[in-house]
N, CA and C of each residue as an Amber inpcrd file, in Angstrom:
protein
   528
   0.8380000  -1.1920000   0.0000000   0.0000000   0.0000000   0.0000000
   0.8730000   1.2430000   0.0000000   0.3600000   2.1440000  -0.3740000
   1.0650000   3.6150000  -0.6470000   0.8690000   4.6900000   0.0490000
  -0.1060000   4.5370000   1.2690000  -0.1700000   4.9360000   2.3400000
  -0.8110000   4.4710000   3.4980000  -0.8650000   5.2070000   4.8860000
  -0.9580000   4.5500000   5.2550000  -2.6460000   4.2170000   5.8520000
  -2.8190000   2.9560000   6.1210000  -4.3610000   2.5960000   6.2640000
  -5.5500000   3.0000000   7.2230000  -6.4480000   3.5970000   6.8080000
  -7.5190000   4.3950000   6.9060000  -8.7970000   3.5260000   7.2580000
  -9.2320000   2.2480000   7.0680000 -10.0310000   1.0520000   7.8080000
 -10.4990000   1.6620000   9.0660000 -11.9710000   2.4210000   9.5720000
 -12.1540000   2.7550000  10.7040000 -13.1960000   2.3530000  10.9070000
 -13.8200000   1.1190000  11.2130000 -15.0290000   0.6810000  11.5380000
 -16.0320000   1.2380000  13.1690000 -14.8740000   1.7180000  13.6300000
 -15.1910000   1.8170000  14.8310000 -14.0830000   2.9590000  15.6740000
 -14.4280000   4.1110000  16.2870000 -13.4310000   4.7830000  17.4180000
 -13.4020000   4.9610000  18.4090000 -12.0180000   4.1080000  19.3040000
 -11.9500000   4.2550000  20.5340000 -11.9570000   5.3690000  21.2170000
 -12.0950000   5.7840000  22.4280000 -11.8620000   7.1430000  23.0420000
 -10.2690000   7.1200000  23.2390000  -9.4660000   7.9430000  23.5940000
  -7.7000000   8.0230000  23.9960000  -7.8190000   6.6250000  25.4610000
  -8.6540000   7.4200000  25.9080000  -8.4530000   6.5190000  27.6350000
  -8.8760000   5.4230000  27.0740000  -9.2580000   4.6390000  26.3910000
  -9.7150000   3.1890000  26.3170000  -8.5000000   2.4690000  25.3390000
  -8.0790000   1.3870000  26.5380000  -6.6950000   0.0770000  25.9710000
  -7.4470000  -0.7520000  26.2080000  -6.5600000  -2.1960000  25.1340000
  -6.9260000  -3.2300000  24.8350000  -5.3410000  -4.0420000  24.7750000
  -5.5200000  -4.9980000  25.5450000  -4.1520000  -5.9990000  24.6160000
  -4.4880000  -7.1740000  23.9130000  -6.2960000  -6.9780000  24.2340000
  -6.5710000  -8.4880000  23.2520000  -7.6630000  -8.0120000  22.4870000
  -8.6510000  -7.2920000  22.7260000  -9.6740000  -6.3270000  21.5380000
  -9.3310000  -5.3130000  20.9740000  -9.9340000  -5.4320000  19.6460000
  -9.1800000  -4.4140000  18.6620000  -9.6900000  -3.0120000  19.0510000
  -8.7760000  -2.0000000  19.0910000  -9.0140000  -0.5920000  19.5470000
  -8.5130000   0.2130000  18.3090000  -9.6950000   1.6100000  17.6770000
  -8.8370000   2.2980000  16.7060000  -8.9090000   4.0160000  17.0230000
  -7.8790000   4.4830000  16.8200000  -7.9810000   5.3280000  17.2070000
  -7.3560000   6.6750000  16.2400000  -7.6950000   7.9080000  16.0380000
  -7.2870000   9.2110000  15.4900000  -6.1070000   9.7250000  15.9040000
  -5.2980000   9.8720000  15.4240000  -4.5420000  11.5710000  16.4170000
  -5.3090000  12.2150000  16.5490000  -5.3910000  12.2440000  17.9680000
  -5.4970000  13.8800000  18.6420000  -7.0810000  13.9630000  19.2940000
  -7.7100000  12.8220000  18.2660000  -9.3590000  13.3460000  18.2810000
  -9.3540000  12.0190000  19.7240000 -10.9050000  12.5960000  20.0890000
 -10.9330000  12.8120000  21.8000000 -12.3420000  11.9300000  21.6610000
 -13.0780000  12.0680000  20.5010000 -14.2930000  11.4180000  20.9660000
 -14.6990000  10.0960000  20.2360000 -15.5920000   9.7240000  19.9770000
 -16.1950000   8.1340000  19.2240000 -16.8790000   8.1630000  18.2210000
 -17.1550000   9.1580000  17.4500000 -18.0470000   9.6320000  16.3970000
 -17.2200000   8.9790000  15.1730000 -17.2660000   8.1210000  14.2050000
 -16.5040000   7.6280000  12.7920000 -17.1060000   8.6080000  12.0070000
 -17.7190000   9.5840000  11.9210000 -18.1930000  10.4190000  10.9410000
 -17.1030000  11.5840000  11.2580000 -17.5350000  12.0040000  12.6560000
 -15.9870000  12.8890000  13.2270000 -14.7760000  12.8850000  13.1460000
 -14.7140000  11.7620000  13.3640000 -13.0620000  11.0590000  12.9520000
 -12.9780000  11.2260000  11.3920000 -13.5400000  10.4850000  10.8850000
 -13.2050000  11.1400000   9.3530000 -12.8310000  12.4040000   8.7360000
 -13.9020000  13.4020000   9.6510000 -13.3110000  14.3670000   8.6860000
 -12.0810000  15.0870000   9.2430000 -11.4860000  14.7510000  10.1790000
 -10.2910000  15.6740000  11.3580000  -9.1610000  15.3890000  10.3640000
  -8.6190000  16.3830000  10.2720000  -7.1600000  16.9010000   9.3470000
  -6.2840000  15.3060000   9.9920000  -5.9530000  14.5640000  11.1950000
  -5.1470000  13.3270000  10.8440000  -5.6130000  12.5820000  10.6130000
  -7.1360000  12.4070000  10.1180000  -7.2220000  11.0420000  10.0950000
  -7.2580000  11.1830000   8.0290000  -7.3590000  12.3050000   7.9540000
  -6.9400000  12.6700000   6.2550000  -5.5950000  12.1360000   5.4190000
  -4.8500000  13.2870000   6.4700000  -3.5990000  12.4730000   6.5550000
  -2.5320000  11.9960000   6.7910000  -2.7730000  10.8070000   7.9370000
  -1.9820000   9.9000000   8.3850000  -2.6060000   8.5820000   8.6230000
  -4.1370000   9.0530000   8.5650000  -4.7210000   7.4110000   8.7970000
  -5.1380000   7.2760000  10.0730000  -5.0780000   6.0620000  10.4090000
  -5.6780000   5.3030000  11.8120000  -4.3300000   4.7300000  12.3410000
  -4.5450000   4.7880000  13.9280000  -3.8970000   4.1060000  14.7090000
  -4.4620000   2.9150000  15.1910000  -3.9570000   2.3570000  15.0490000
  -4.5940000   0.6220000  15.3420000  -3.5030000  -0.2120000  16.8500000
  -4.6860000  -0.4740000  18.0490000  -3.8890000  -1.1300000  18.7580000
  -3.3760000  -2.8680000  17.9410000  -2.8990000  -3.3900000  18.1450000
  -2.1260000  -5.1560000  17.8830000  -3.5250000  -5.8130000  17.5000000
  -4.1610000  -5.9250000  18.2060000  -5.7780000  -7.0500000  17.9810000
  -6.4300000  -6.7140000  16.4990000  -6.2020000  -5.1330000  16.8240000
  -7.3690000  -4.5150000  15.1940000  -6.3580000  -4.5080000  13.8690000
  -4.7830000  -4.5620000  14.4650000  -4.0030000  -4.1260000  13.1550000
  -3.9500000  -5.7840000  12.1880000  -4.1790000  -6.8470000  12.9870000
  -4.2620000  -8.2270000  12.2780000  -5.7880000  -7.9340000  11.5210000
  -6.5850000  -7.5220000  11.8860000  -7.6670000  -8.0610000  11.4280000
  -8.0240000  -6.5310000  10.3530000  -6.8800000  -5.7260000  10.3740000
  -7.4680000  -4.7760000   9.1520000  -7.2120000  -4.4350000   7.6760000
  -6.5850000  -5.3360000   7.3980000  -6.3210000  -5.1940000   6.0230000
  -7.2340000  -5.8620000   5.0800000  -7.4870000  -4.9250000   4.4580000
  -8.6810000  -5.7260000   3.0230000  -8.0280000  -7.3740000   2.5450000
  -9.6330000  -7.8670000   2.1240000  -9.0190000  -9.0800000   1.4420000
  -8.2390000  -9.1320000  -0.0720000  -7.0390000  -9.8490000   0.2910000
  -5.9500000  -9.9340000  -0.3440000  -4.8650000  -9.3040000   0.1270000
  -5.0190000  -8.7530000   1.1090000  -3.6060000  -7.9550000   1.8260000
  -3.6260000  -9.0250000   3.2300000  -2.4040000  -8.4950000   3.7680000
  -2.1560000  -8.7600000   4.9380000  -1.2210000  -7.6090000   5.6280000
  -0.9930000  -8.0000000   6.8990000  -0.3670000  -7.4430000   8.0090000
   1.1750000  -7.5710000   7.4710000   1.9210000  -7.3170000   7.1500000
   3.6740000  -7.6380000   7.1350000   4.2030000  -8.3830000   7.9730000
   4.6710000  -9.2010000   8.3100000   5.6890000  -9.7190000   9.5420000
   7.0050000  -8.9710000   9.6810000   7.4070000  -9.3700000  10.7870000
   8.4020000  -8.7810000  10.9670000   9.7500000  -8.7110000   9.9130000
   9.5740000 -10.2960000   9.4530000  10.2790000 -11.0580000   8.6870000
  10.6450000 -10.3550000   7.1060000   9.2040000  -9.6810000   6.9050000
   9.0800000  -9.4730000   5.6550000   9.2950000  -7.6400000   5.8910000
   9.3500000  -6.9340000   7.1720000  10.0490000  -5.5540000   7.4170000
  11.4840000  -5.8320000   6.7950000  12.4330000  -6.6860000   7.6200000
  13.4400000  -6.7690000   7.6460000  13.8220000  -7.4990000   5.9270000
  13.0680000  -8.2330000   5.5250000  13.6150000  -8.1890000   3.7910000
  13.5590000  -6.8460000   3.2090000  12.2880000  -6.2030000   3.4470000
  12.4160000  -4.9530000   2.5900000  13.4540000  -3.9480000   2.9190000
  13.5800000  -3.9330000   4.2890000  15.1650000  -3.0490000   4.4410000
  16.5360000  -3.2800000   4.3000000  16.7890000  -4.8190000   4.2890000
  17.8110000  -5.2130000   3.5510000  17.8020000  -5.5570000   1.7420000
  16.7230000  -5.1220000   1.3920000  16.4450000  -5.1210000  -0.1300000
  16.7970000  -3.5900000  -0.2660000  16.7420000  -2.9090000   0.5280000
  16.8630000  -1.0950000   0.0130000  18.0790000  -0.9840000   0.6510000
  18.8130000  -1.6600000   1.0570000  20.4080000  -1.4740000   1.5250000
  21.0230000  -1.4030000   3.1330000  19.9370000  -2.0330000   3.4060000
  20.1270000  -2.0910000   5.4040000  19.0580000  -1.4370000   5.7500000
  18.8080000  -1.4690000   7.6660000  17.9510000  -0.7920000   7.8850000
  18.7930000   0.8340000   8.6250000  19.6940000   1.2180000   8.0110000
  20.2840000   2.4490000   8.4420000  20.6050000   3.3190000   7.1710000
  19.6070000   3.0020000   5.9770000  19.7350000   3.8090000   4.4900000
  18.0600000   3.4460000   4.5530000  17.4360000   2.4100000   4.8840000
  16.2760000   2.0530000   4.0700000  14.9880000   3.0270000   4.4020000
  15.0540000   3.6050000   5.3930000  13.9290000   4.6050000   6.1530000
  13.7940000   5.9270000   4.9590000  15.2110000   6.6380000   4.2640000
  14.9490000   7.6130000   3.7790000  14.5390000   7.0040000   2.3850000
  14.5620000   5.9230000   1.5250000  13.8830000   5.5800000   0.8700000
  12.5190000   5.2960000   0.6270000  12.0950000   5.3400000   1.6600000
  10.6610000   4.7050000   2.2820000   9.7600000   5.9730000   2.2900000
  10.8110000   6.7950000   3.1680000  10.0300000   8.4600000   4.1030000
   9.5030000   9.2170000   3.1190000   9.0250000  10.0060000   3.2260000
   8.5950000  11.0340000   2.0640000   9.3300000  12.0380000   2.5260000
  10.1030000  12.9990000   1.0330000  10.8520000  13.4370000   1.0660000
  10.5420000  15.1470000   1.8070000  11.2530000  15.9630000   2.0020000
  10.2320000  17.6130000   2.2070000  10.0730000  17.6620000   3.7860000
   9.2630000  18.4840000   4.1230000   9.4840000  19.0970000   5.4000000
   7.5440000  19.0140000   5.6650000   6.7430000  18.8320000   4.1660000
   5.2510000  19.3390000   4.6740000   5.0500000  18.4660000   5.4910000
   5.2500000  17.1070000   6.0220000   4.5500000  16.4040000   7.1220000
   6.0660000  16.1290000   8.1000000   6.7830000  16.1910000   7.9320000
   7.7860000  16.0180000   8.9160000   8.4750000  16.7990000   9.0600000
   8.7530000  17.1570000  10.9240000   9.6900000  18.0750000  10.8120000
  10.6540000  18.7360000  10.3800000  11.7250000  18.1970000   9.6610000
  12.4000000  18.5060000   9.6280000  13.3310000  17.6190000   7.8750000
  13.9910000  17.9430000   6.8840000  14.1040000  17.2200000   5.7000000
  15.7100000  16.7540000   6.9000000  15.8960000  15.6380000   5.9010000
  16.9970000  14.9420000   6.5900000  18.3400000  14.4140000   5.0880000
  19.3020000  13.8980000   5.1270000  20.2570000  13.7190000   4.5360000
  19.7680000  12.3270000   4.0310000  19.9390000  12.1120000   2.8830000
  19.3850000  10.6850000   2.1830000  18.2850000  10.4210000   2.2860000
  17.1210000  11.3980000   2.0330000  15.5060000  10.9460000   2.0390000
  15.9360000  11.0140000   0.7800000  15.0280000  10.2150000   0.0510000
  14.7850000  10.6060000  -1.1650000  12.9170000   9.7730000  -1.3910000
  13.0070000   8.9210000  -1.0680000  11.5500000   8.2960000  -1.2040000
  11.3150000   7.6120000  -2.2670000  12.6480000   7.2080000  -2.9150000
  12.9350000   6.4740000  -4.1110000  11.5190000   5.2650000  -4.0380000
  11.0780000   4.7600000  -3.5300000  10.4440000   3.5300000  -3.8620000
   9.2530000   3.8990000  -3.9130000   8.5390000   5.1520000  -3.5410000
   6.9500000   5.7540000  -3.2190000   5.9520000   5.0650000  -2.2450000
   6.6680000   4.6440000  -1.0380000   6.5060000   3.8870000  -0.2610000
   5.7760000   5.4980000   0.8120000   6.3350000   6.4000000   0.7520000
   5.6800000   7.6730000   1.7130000   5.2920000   7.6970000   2.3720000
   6.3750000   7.2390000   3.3020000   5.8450000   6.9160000   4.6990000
   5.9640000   8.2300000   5.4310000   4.6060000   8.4490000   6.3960000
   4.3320000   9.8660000   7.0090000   4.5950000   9.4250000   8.6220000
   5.4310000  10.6200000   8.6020000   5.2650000  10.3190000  10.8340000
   3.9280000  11.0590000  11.4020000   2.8910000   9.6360000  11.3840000
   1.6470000   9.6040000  12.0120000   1.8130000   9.7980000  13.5420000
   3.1070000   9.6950000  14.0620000   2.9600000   9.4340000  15.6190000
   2.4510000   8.4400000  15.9180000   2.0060000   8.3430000  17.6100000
   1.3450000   6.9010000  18.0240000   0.4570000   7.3230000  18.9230000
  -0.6230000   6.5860000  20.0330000  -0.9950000   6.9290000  20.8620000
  -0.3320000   5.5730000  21.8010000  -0.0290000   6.4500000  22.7150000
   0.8590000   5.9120000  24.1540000  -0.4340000   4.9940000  25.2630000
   0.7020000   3.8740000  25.8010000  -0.3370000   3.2040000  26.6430000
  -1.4730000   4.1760000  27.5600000  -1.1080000   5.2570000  27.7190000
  -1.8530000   5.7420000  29.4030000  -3.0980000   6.9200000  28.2400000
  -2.8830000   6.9320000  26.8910000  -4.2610000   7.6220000  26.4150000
  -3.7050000   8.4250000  25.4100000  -2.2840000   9.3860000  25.7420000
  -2.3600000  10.9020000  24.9920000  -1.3490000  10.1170000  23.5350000
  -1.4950000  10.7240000  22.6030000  -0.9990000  11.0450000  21.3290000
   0.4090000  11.2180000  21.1880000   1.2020000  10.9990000  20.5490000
   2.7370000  11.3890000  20.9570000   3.2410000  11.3610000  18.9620000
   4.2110000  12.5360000  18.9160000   5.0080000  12.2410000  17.9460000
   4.9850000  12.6540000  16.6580000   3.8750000  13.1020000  15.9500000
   3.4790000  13.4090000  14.7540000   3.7960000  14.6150000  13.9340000
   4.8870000  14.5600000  13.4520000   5.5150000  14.9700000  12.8860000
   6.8520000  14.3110000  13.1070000   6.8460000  14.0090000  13.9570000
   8.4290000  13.3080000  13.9170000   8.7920000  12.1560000  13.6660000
   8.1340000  11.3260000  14.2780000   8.2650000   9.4460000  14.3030000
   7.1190000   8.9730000  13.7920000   6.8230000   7.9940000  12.6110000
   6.1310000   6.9190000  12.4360000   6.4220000   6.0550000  13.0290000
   5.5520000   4.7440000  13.0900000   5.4600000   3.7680000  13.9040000
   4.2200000   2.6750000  12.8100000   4.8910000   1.7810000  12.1470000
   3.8050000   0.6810000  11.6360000   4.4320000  -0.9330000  12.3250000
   2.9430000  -1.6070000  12.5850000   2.8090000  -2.4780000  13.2410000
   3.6120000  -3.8210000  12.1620000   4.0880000  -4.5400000  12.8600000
   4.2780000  -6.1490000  12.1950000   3.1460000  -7.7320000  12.6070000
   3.1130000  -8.5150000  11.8250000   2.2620000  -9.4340000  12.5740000
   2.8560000 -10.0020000  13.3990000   3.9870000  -9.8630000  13.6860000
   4.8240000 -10.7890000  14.2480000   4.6390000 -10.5220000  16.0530000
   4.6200000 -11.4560000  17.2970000   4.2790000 -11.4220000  18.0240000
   6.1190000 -11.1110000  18.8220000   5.6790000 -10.4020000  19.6390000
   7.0050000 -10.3190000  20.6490000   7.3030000 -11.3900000  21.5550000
   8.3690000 -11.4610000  22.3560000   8.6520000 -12.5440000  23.7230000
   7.9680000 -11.8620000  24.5730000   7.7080000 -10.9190000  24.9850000
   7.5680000 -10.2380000  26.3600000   5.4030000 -10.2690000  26.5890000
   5.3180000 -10.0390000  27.6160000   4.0050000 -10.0960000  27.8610000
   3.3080000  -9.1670000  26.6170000   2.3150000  -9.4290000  25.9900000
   1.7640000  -8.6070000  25.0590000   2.1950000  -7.8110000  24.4110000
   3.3700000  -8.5570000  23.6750000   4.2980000  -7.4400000  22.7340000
   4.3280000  -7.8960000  21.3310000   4.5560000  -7.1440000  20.5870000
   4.3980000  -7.4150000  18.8830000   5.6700000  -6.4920000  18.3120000
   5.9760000  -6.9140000  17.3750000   7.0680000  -6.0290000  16.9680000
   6.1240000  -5.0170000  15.4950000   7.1690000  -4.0660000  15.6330000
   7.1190000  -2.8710000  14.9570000   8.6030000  -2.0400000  14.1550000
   7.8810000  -1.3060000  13.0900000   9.1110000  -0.3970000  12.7370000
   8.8780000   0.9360000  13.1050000   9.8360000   1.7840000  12.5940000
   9.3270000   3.4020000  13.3640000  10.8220000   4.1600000  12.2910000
  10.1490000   5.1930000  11.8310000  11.2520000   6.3720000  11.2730000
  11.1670000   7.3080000  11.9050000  12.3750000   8.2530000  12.1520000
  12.4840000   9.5920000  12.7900000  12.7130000  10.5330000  11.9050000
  12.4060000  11.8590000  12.1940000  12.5400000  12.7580000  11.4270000
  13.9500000  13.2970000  11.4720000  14.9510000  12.4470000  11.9120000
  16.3580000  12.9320000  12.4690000  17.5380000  11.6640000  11.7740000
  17.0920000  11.0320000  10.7830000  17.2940000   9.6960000  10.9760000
  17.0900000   9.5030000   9.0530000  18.0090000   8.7750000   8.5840000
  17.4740000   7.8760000   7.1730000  17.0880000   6.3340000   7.4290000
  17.3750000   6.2760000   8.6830000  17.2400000   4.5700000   8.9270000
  15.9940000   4.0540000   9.5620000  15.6800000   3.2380000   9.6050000
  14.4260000   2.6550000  10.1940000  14.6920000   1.8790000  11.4170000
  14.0280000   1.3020000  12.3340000  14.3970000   0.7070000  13.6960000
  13.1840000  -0.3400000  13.8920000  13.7820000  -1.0620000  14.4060000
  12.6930000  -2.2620000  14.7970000  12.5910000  -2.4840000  16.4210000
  11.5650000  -2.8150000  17.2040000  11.5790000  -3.0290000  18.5670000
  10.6050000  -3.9560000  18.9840000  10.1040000  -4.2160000  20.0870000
   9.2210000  -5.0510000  20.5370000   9.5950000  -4.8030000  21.9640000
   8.2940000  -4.6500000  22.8600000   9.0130000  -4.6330000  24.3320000
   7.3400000  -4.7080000  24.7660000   7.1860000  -5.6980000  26.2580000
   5.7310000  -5.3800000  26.7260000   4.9270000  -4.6270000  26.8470000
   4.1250000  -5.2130000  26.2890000   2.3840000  -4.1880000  26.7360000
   2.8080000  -2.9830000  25.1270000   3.6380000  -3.2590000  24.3690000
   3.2930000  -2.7700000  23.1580000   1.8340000  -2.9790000  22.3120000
   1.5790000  -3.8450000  22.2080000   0.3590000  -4.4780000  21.6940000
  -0.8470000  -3.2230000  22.1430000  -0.8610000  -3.0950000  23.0780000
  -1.7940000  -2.1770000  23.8440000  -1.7850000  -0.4070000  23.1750000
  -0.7600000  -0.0010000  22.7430000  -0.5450000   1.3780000  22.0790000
  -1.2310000   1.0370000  20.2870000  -0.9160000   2.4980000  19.9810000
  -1.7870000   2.2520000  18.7110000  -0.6640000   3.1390000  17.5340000
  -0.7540000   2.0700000  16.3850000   0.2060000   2.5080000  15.8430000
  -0.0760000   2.4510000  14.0660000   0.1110000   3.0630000  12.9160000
  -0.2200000   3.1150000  11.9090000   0.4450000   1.4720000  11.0260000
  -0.7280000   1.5370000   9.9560000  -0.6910000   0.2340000   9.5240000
  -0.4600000  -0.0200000   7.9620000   0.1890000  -0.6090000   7.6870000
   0.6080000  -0.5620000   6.0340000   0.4700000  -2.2430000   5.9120000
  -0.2570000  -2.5910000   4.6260000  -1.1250000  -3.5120000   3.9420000
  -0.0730000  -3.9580000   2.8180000   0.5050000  -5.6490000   2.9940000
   0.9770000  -6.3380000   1.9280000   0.2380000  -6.6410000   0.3730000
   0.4310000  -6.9200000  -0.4810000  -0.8040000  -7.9630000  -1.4730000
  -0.0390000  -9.0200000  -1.5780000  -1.2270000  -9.9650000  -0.9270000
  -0.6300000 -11.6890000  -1.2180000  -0.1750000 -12.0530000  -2.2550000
């Protein structure tokens, strides 16, 4: 997919977590209305934040979730994961802070720093850091792994650490 995924059947409030029901949520926006949520300047564009439960189950049929497995091919297909982020990022300053050394966005992959929403409710990041989910499950209590670009950064990063699953994070769609 070429950006990132917009699937909002349903919106959580900030204060409402899940580590096993799917939760979706806006930047920034505060209430439960999917008509509301639609029209708010992030959910235009950056999409939906999806806690772990909703990000498996949201991709149209014929897509899927990425694994972790298949993060880490695509960044060693674009030359490591410490070149592969500015290929990916979209290039310019209109959604991210700041332009960086080796963006170029060669692949039209345009990836936007949606930010995330943090376990305890509030919003964090947007403009600076993306964050898309993997299917891949973590070791630690309710953890899943993920990638994330900085606006400071050409490289991409991978993590997993508990009670990740529970935050909400933007979602990009394979085709089988």
């Amino acid at each position: 997919m070429a950006e990132n995924l917009r699937y909002l059947p349903s919106v959580s409030a900030p204060g409402i977590s899940s580590g096993t029901g799917p939760c979706y949520y806006v930047y920034g926006y505060s209430g439960t209305s999917v008509d509301g949520a639609k029209a708010s300047f992030n959910y235009n564009e950056y999409g939906v934040l999806y806690n772990w439960a909703a990000a498996k189950a949201a991709c149209p049929s014929g897509w899927h979730l990425p694994t972790n497995e298949e993060w880490t091919q695509l960044a060693n297909y674009l030359g490591g994961k410490s070149v592969a982020g500015g290929k990916l990022r979209e290039s310019g300053t209109t959604h991210w802070r700041s332009s960086y050394t080796g963006v170029t966005n060669e692949t039209g992959f345009t990836a936007l720093p949606g930010g995330f929403r943090d376990f305890d409710g509030t919003f964090q990041s947007t403009g600076y850091r993306g964050y898309w989910w993997s299917a891949t499950e973590g070791d630690e209590p309710y953890s899943a792994w993920f990638i994330h670009m900085s606006y400071n950064s050409s490289g991409i990063g991978t993590n997993s650490f508990a009670d990740s699953m529970i935050g909400g994070l933007s979602v990009r769609c394979v085709k089988n």
